[in-house]
Structure formats: structure tokens, C-alpha cells
PDB file of C-alpha atoms in Angstrom:
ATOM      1  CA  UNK A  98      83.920 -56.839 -12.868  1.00 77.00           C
ATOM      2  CA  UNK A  99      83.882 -52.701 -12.752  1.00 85.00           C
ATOM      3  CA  UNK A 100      83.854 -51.586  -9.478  1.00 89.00           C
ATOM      4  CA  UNK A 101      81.155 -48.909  -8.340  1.00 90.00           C
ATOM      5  CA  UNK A 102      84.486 -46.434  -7.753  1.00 93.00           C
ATOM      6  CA  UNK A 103      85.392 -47.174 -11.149  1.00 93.00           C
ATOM      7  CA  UNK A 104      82.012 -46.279 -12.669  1.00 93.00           C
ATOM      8  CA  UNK A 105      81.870 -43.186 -14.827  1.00 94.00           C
ATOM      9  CA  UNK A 106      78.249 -41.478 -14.410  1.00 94.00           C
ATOM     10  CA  UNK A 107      76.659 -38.906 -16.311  1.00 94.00           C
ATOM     11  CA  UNK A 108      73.582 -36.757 -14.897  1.00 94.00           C
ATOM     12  CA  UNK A 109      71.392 -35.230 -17.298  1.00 95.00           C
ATOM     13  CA  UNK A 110      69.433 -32.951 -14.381  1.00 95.00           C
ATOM     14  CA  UNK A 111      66.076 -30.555 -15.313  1.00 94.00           C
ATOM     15  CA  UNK A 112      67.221 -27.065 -14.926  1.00 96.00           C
ATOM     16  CA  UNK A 113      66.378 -26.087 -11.049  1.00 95.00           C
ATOM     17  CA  UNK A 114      66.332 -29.410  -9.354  1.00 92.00           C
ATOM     18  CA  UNK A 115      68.506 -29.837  -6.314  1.00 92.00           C
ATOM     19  CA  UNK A 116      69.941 -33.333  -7.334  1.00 93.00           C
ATOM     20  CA  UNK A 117      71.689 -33.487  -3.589  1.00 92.00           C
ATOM     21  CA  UNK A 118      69.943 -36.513  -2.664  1.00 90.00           C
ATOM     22  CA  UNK A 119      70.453 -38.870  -6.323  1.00 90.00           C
ATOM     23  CA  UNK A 120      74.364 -37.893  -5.660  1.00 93.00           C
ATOM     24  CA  UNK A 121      74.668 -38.811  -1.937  1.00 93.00           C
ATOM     25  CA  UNK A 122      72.960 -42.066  -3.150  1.00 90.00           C
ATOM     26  CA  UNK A 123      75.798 -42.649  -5.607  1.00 93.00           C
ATOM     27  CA  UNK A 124      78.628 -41.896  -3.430  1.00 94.00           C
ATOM     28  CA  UNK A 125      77.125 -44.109  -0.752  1.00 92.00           C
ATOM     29  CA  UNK A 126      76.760 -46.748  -3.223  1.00 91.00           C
ATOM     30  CA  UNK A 127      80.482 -46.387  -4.053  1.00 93.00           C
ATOM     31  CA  UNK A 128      80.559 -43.906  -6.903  1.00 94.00           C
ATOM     32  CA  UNK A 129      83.627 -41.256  -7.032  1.00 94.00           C
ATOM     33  CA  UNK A 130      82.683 -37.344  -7.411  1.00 95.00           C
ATOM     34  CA  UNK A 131      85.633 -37.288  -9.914  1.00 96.00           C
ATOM     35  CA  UNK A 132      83.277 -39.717 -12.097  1.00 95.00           C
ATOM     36  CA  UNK A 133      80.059 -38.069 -11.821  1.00 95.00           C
ATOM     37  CA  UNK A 134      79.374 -35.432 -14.274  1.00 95.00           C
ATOM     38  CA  UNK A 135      76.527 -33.236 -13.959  1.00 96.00           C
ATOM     39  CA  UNK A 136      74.766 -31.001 -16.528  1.00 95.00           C
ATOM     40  CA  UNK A 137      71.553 -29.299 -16.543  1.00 97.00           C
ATOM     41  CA  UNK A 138      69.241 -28.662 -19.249  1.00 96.00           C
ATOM     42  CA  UNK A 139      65.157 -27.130 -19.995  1.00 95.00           C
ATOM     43  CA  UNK A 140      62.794 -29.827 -19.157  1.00 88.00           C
ATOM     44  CA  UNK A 141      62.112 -30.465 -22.863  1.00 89.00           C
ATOM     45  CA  UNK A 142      65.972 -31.709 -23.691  1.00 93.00           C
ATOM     46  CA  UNK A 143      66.537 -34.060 -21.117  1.00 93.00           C
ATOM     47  CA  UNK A 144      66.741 -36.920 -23.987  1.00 93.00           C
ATOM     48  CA  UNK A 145      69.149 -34.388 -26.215  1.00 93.00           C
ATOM     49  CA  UNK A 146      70.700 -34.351 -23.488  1.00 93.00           C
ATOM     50  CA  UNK A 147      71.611 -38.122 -22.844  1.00 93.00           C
ATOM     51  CA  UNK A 148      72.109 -38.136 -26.105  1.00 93.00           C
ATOM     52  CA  UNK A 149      75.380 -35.636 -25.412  1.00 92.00           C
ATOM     53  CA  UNK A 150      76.953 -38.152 -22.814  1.00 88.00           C
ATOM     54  CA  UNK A 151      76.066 -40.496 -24.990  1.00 88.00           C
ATOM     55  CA  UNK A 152      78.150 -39.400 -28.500  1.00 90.00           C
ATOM     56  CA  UNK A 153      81.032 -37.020 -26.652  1.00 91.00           C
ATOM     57  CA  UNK A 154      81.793 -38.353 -23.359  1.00 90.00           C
ATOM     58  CA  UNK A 155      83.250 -41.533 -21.994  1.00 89.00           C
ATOM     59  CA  UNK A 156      80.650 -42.020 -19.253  1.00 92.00           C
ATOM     60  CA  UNK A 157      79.815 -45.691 -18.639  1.00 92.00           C
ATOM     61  CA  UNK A 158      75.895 -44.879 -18.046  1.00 91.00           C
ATOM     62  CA  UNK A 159      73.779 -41.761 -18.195  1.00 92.00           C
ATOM     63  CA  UNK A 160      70.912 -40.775 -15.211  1.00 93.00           C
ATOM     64  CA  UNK A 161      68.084 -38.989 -16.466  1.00 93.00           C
ATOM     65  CA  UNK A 162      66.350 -36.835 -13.466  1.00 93.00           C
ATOM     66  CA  UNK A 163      63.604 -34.946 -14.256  1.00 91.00           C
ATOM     67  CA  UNK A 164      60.374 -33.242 -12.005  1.00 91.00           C
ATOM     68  CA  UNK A 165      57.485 -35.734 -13.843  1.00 86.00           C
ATOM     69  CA  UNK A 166      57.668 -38.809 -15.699  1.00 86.00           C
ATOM     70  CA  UNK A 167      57.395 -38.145 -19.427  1.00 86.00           C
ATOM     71  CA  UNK A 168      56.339 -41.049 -21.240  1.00 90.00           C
ATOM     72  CA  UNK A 169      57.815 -39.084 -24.690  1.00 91.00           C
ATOM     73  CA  UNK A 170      60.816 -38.568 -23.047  1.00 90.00           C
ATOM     74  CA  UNK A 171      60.749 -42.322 -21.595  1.00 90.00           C
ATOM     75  CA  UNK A 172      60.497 -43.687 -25.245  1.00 92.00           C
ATOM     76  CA  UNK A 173      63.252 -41.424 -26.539  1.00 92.00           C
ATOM     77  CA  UNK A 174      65.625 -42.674 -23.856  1.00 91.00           C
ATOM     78  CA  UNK A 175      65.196 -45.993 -24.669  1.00 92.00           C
ATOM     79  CA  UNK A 176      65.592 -45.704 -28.068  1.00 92.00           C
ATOM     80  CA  UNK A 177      68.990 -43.862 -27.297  1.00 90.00           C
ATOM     81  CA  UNK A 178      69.902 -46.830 -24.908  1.00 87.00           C
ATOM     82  CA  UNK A 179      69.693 -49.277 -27.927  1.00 90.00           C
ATOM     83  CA  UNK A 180      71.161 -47.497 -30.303  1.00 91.00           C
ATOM     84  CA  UNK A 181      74.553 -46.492 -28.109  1.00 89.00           C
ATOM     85  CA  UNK A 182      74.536 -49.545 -26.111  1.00 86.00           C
ATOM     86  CA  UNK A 183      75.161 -47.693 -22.957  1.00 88.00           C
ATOM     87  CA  UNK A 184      72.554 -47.754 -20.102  1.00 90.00           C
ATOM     88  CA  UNK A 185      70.226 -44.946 -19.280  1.00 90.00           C
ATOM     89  CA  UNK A 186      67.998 -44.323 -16.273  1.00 89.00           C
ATOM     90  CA  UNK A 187      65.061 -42.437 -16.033  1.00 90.00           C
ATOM     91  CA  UNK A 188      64.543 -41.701 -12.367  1.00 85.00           C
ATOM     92  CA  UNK A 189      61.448 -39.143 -11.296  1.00 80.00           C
ATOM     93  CA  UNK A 190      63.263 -36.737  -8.957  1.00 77.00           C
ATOM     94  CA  UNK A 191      64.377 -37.847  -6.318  1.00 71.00           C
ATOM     95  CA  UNK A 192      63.636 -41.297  -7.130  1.00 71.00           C
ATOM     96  CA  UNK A 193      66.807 -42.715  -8.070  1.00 72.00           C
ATOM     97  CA  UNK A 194      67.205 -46.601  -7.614  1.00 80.00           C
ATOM     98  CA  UNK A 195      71.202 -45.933  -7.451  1.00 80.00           C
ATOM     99  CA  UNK A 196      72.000 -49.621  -7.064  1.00 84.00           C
ATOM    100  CA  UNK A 197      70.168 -50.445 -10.204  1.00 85.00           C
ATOM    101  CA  UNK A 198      72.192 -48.762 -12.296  1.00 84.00           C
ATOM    102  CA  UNK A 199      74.990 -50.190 -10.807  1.00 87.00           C
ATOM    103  CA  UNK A 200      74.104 -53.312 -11.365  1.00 88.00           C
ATOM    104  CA  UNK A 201      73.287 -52.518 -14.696  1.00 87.00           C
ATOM    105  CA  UNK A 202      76.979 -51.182 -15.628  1.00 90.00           C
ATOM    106  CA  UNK A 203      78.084 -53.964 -14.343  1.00 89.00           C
ATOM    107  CA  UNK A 204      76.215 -56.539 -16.301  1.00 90.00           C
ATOM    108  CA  UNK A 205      76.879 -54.702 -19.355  1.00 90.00           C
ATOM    109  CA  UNK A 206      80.842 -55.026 -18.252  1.00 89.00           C
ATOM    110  CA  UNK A 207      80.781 -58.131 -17.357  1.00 89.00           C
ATOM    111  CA  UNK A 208      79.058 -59.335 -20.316  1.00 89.00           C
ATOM    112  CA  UNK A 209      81.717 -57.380 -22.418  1.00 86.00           C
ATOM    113  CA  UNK A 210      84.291 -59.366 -21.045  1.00 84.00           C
ATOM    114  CA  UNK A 211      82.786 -62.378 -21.602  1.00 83.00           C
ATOM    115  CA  UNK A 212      81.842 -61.545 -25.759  1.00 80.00           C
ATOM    116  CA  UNK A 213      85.496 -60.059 -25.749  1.00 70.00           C
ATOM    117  CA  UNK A 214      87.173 -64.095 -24.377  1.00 60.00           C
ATOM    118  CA  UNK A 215      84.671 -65.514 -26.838  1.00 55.00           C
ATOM    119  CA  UNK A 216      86.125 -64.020 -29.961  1.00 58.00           C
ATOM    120  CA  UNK A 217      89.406 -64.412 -28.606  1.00 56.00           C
ATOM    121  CA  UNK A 218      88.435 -67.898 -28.648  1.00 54.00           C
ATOM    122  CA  UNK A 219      86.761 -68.351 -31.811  1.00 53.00           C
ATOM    123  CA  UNK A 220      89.982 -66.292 -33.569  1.00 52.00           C
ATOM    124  CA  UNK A 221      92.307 -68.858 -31.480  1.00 56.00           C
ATOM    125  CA  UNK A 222      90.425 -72.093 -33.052  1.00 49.00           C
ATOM    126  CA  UNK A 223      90.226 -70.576 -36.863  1.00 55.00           C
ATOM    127  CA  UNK A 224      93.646 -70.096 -36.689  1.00 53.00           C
ATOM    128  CA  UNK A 225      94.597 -73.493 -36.265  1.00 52.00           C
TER     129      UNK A 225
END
């Protein structure tokens, strides 16, 4: 299973926030500063933004922070998280639940390994 230290995070931050608290929370939680990459962006591109990490980076999740909950913005995210497969958090600044997305990587990873020793399996048996 990935470790927390291992766990490559992506901040999409609206533009003026002091994010100080959501990244203490991470590195408490385990997370490396060397993995954590922040950007900022207008209150209106927070989901263009995600979208970003989510087609030219190698981040393993994406944290959305923005001043108010946006259900627009909310929709869009998900929509994003289904398409690339890769969680995404909304969290209302500074409400960031930083052990939730852990545990969300982690599922993902762990589920990941278990598809990948399936069809290593299933490739095993057809070949016999």
C-alpha cells in the first residue's frame, strides 16, 4: 500500500487564500513538501484547474480549496474525477479532511494492485 510520504498531491488554491493550515494538515498526516504542488488560480477556474494536474502532472490526487462551496464547481470536479480516475477533493477553506484523501489514494492503490494480480492471473490461466 502507498505510503502517505509517498503520496504525490496537487493543490488547486483560489487566488489569495493562505492555504498554511490544509498544508500543515498534510505534512502532519505524513505527506512530503517535495510532493505537494501548489498553484493558484481566479475563483472561477478552480475545476480548469484540476483539470491541469489532472492531464500534465503525475500527482496521485488533486485538493480543490476554494473561499465558498460552489455546487457548479462541485459537479465539474466530479465529473473530472470519473473521467481521469484520479481522486479530487473539494474542501471549503480551511476545511480540509486531510486523512480522507489519504485514505482515498490509498484505496485507489491498493485496488490497482489488486486489478493489476488479477490480470496477471487471468493471462497466467489462458496461457495454459
Amino acid at each position: 500500500m502507498i505510503s502517505p510520504s509517498e503520496i504525490k498531491v496537487g493543490i488547486v488554491a483560489e487566488q489569495g487564500l493562505d492555504i498554511w493550515s490544509e498544508l500543515t494538515c498534510l505534512r502532519q498526516s505524513g505527506c512530503c513538501d517535495e510532493n505537494i504542488v501548489v498553484k493558484y488560480v481566479p475563483p472561477f477556474q478552480l475545476a480548469l484547474g484540476a483539470l491541469f494536474f489532472a492531464e500534465y502532472t503525475d500527482v496521485d490526487c488533486t485538493i480543490v480549496i476554494g473561499r465558498e462551496y460552489n455546487e457548479a464547481v462541485a459537479t465539474a470536479l466530479l465529473n473530472l474525477q470519473i473521467q481521469w480516475n484520479m481522486p479530487i477533493d473539494y474542501a471549503q477553506h480551511p476545511a480540509l479532511d486531510c486523512e480522507a484523501v489519504i485514505r482515498m489514494v490509498q484505496l485507489q492503490s491498493d485496488m490497482a494492485e489488486k486489478a493489476g494480480a488479477l490480470q496477471d492471473n487471468k493471462v497466467q490461466h489462458s496461457s495454459c
